[in-house]
Short mmCIF file of C-alpha atoms in Angstrom, two decimals:
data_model
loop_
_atom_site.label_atom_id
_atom_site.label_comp_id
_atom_site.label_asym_id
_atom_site.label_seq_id
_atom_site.Cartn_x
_atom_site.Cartn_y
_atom_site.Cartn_z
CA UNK A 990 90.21 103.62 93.49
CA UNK A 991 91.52 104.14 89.69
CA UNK A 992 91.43 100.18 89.75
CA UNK A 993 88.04 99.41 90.90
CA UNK A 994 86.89 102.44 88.96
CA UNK A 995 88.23 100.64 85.70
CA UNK A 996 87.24 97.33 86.60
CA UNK A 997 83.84 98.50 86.99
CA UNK A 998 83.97 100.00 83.56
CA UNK A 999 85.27 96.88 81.81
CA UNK A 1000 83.04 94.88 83.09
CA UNK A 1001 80.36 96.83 82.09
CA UNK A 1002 81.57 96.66 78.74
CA UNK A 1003 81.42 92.91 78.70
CA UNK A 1004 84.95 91.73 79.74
CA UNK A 1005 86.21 89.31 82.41
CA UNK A 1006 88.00 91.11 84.65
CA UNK A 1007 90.70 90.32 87.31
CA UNK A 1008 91.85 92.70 90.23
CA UNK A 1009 95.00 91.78 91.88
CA UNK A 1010 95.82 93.65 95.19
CA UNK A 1011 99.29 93.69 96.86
CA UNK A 1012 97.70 94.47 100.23
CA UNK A 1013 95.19 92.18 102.48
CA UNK A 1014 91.61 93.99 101.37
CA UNK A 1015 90.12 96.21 98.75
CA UNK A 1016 91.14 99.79 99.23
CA UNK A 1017 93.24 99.98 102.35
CA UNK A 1018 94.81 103.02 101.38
CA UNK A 1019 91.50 104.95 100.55
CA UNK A 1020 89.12 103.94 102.57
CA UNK A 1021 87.78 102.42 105.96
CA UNK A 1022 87.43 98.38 105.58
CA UNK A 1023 83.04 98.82 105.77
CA UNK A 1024 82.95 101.06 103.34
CA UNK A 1025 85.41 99.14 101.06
CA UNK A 1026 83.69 95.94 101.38
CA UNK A 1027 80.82 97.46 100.30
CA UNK A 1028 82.15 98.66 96.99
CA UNK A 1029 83.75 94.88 96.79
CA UNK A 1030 80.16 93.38 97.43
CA UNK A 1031 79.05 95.18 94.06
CA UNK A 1032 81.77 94.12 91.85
CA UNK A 1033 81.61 90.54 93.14
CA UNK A 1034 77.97 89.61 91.72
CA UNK A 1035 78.82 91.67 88.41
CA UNK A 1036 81.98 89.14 87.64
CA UNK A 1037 84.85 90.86 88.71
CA UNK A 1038 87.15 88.12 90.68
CA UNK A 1039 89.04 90.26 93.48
CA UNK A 1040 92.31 88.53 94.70
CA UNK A 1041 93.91 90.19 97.96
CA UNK A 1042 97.88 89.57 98.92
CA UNK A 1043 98.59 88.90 95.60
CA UNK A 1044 102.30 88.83 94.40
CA UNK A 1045 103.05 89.33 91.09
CA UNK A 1046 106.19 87.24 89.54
CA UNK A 1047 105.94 88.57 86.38
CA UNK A 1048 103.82 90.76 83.68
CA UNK A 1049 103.82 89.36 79.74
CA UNK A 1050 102.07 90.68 76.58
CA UNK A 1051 99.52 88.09 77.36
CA UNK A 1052 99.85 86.39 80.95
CA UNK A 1053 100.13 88.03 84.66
CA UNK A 1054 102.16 85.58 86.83
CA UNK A 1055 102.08 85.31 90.31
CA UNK A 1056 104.93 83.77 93.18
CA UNK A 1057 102.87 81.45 94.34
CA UNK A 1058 102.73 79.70 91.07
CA UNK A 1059 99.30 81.12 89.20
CA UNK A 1060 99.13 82.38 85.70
CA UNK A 1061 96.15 84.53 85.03
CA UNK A 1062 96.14 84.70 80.67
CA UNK A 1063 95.37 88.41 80.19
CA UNK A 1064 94.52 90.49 76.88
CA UNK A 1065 94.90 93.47 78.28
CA UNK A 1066 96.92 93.93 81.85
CA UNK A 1067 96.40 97.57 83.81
CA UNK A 1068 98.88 99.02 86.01
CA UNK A 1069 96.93 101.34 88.45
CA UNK A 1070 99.80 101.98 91.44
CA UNK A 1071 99.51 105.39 92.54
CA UNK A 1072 101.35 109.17 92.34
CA UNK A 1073 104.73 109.69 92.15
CA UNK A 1074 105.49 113.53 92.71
CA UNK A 1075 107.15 115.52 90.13
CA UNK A 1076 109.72 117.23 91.75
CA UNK A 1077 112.52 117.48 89.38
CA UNK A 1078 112.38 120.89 88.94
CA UNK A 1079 111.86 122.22 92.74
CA UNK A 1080 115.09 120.00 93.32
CA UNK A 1081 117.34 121.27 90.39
CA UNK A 1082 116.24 124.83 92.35
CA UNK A 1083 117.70 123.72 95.18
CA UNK A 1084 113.90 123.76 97.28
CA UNK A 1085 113.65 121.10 99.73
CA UNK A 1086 111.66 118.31 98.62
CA UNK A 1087 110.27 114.97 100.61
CA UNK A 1088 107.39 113.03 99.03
CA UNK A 1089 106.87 116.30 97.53
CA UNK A 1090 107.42 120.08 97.17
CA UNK A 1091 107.44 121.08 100.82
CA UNK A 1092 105.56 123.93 101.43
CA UNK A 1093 104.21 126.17 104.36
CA UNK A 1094 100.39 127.03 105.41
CA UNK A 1095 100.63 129.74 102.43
CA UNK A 1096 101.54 127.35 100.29
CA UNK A 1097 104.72 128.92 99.61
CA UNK A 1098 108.28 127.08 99.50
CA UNK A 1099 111.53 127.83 101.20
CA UNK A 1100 112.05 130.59 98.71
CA UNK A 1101 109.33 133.28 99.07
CA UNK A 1102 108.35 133.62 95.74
CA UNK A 1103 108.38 130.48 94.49
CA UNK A 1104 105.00 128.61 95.29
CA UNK A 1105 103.89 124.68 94.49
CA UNK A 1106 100.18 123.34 94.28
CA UNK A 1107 98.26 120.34 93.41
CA UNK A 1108 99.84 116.92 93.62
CA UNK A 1109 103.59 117.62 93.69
CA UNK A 1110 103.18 120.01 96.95
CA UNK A 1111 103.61 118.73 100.22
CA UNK A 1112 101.62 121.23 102.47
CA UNK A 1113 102.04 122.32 106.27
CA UNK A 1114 98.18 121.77 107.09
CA UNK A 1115 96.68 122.64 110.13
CA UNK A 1116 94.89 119.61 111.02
CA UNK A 1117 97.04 116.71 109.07
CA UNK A 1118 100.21 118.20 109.85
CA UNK A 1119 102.75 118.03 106.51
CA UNK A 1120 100.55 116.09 104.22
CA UNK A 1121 100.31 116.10 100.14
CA UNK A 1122 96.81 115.45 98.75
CA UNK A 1123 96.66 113.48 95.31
CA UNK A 1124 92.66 115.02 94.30
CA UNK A 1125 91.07 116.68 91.66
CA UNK A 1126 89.32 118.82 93.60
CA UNK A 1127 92.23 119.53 96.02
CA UNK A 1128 94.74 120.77 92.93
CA UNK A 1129 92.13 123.23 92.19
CA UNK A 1130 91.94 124.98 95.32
CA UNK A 1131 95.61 124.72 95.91
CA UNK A 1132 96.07 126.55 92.91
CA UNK A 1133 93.35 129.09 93.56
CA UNK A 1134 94.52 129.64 97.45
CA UNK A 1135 98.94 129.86 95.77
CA UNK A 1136 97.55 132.76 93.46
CA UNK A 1137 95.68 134.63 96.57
CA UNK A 1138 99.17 134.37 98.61
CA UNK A 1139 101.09 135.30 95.72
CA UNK A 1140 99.13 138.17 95.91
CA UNK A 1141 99.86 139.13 99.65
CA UNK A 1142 96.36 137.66 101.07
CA UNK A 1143 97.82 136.27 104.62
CA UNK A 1144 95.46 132.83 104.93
CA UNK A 1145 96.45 129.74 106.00
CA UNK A 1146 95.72 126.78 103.62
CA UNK A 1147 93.31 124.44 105.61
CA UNK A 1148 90.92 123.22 103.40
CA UNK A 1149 89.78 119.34 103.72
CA UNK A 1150 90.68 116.05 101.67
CA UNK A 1151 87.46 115.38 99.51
CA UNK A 1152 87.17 112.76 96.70
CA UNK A 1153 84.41 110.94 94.86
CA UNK A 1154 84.31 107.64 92.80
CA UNK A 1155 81.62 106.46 90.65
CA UNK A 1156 81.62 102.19 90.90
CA UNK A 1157 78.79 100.45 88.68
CA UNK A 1158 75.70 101.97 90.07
CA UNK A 1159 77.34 103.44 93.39
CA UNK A 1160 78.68 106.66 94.52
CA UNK A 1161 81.19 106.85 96.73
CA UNK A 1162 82.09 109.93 98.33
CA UNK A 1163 84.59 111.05 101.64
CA UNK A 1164 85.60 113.79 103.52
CA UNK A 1165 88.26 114.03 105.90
CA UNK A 1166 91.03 111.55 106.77
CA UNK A 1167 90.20 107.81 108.12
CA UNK A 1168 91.39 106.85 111.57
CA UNK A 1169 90.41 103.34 112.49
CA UNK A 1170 90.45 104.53 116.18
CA UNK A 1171 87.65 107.01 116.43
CA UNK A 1172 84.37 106.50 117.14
CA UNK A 1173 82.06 105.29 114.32
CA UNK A 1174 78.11 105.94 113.89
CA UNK A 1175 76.57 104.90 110.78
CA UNK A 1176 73.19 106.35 109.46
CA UNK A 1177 71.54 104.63 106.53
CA UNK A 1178 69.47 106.59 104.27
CA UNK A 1179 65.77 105.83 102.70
CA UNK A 1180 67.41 105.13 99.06
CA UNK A 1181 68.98 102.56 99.64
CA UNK A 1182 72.74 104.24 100.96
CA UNK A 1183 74.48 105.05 103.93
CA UNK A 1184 76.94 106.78 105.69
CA UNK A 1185 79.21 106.66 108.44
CA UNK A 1186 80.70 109.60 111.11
CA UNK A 1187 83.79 109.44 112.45
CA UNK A 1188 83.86 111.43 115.90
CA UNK A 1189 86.52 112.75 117.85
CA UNK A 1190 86.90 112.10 121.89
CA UNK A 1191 84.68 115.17 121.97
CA UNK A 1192 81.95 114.00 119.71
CA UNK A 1193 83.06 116.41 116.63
CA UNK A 1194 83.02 114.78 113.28
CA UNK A 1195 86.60 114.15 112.23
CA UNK A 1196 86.03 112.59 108.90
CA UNK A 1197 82.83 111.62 107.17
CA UNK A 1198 81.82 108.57 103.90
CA UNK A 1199 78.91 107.81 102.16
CA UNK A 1200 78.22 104.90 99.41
CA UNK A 1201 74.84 105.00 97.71
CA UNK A 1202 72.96 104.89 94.18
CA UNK A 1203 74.12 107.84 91.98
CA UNK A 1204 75.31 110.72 93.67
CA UNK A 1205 72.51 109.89 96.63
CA UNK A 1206 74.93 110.66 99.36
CA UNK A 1207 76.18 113.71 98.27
CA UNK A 1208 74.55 116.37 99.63
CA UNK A 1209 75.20 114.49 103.19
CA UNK A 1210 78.88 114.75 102.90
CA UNK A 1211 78.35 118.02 101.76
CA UNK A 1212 77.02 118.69 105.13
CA UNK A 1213 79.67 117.01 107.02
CA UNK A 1214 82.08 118.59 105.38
CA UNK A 1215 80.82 122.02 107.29
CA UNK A 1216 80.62 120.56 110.44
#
């Protein structure tokens, strides 16, 4: 998402822009394939040359070069590879620590009154199981919800994965977590966006997307996020 977000924002700005992805299609990690592709479809038109299963050989000051034999002359070459938890600390304290600070439901660790939030914390979570969320949003109520259980509220941490990203003209925003298996229904909307509903085996929605102009599909997701 950082990627696409900063290709869109070059580009805007007048510069030719390569994206190089190690894995078979835009956003695999992110998002469901229809909703990627139709971020892709808007960077396409605008310039930006996407390039899937790419394998990079080699970086230089002024050259990206790939295995299979492509060099792609670069002025300025972006690195946008993900989160790496910082858990350096938590370790040295002797916590226990796997892709993260593992925490319970409270949000506390093995010791009692030590407590981890945000992106380093590695929560128990009632409907993902031991999961660690890498948001903006999500480090802010993790750190609200670690001050209410350091203060003896009793709650369980359950709150669910949310993002946005802004590409060119679009808005992109999800809710839950993508499952290729469930059931899909897709609704578009009168401005131009739409949104797709993933359901459950008993016709709940399990995870929700939207891609529109602006911020068109917010309020939807918004709603899906309550039911």
């Amino acid at each position: 998402l950082i990627g696409m977000e900063i290709a869109a924002e070059l580009t805007r700005r007048g510069m030719s822009v390569f994206v190089l992805e190690a894995g078979p299609r835009a956003l695999g990690r992110a998002l469901p394939a229809d909703i990627a592709e139709a971020i892709a479809d808007r960077h396409r038109p605008a310039g930006v040359v996407l390039r899937f299963a790419a394998d990079i050989g080699s970086v230089q000051s002024d050259a990206v070069h790939l295995t299979d034999g492509t060099t792609i002359l670069s002025d300025l070459t972006i690195c946008a590879i993900g989160v790496t938890p910082e858990t350096a600390l938590a370790e040295a304290a002797g916590l226990p620590c796997a892709n993260g600070i593992l925490v319970d439901e409270r949000l506390a660790t093995a010791d009692p009154n030590v407590f981890a939030a945000g992106d380093c914390a590695a929560v128990d979570h009632p409907r993902y199981g031991r999961f660690r969320f890498e948001t903006w949003r999500n480090a802010c109520d993790q750190g609200a919800f670690a001050a209410q259980s350091m203060l003896g509220m009793n709650t369980v941490f359950q709150a669910l994965p949310w993002f946005w990203s802004d590409q060119f003209d679009l808005g992109l925003q999800m809710v839950g977590l993508h499952d290729p298996s469930r059931r899909v229904v897709r609704r578009d909307l009168p401005q131009g966006g739409w949104l797709r509903f993933e359901l459950d085996e008993m016709g709940i929605v399990s995870a929700a997307a939207g891609v529109g102009p602006s911020n068109s599909v917010a309020k939807d997701i918004r709603l899906a996020e309550k039911l």
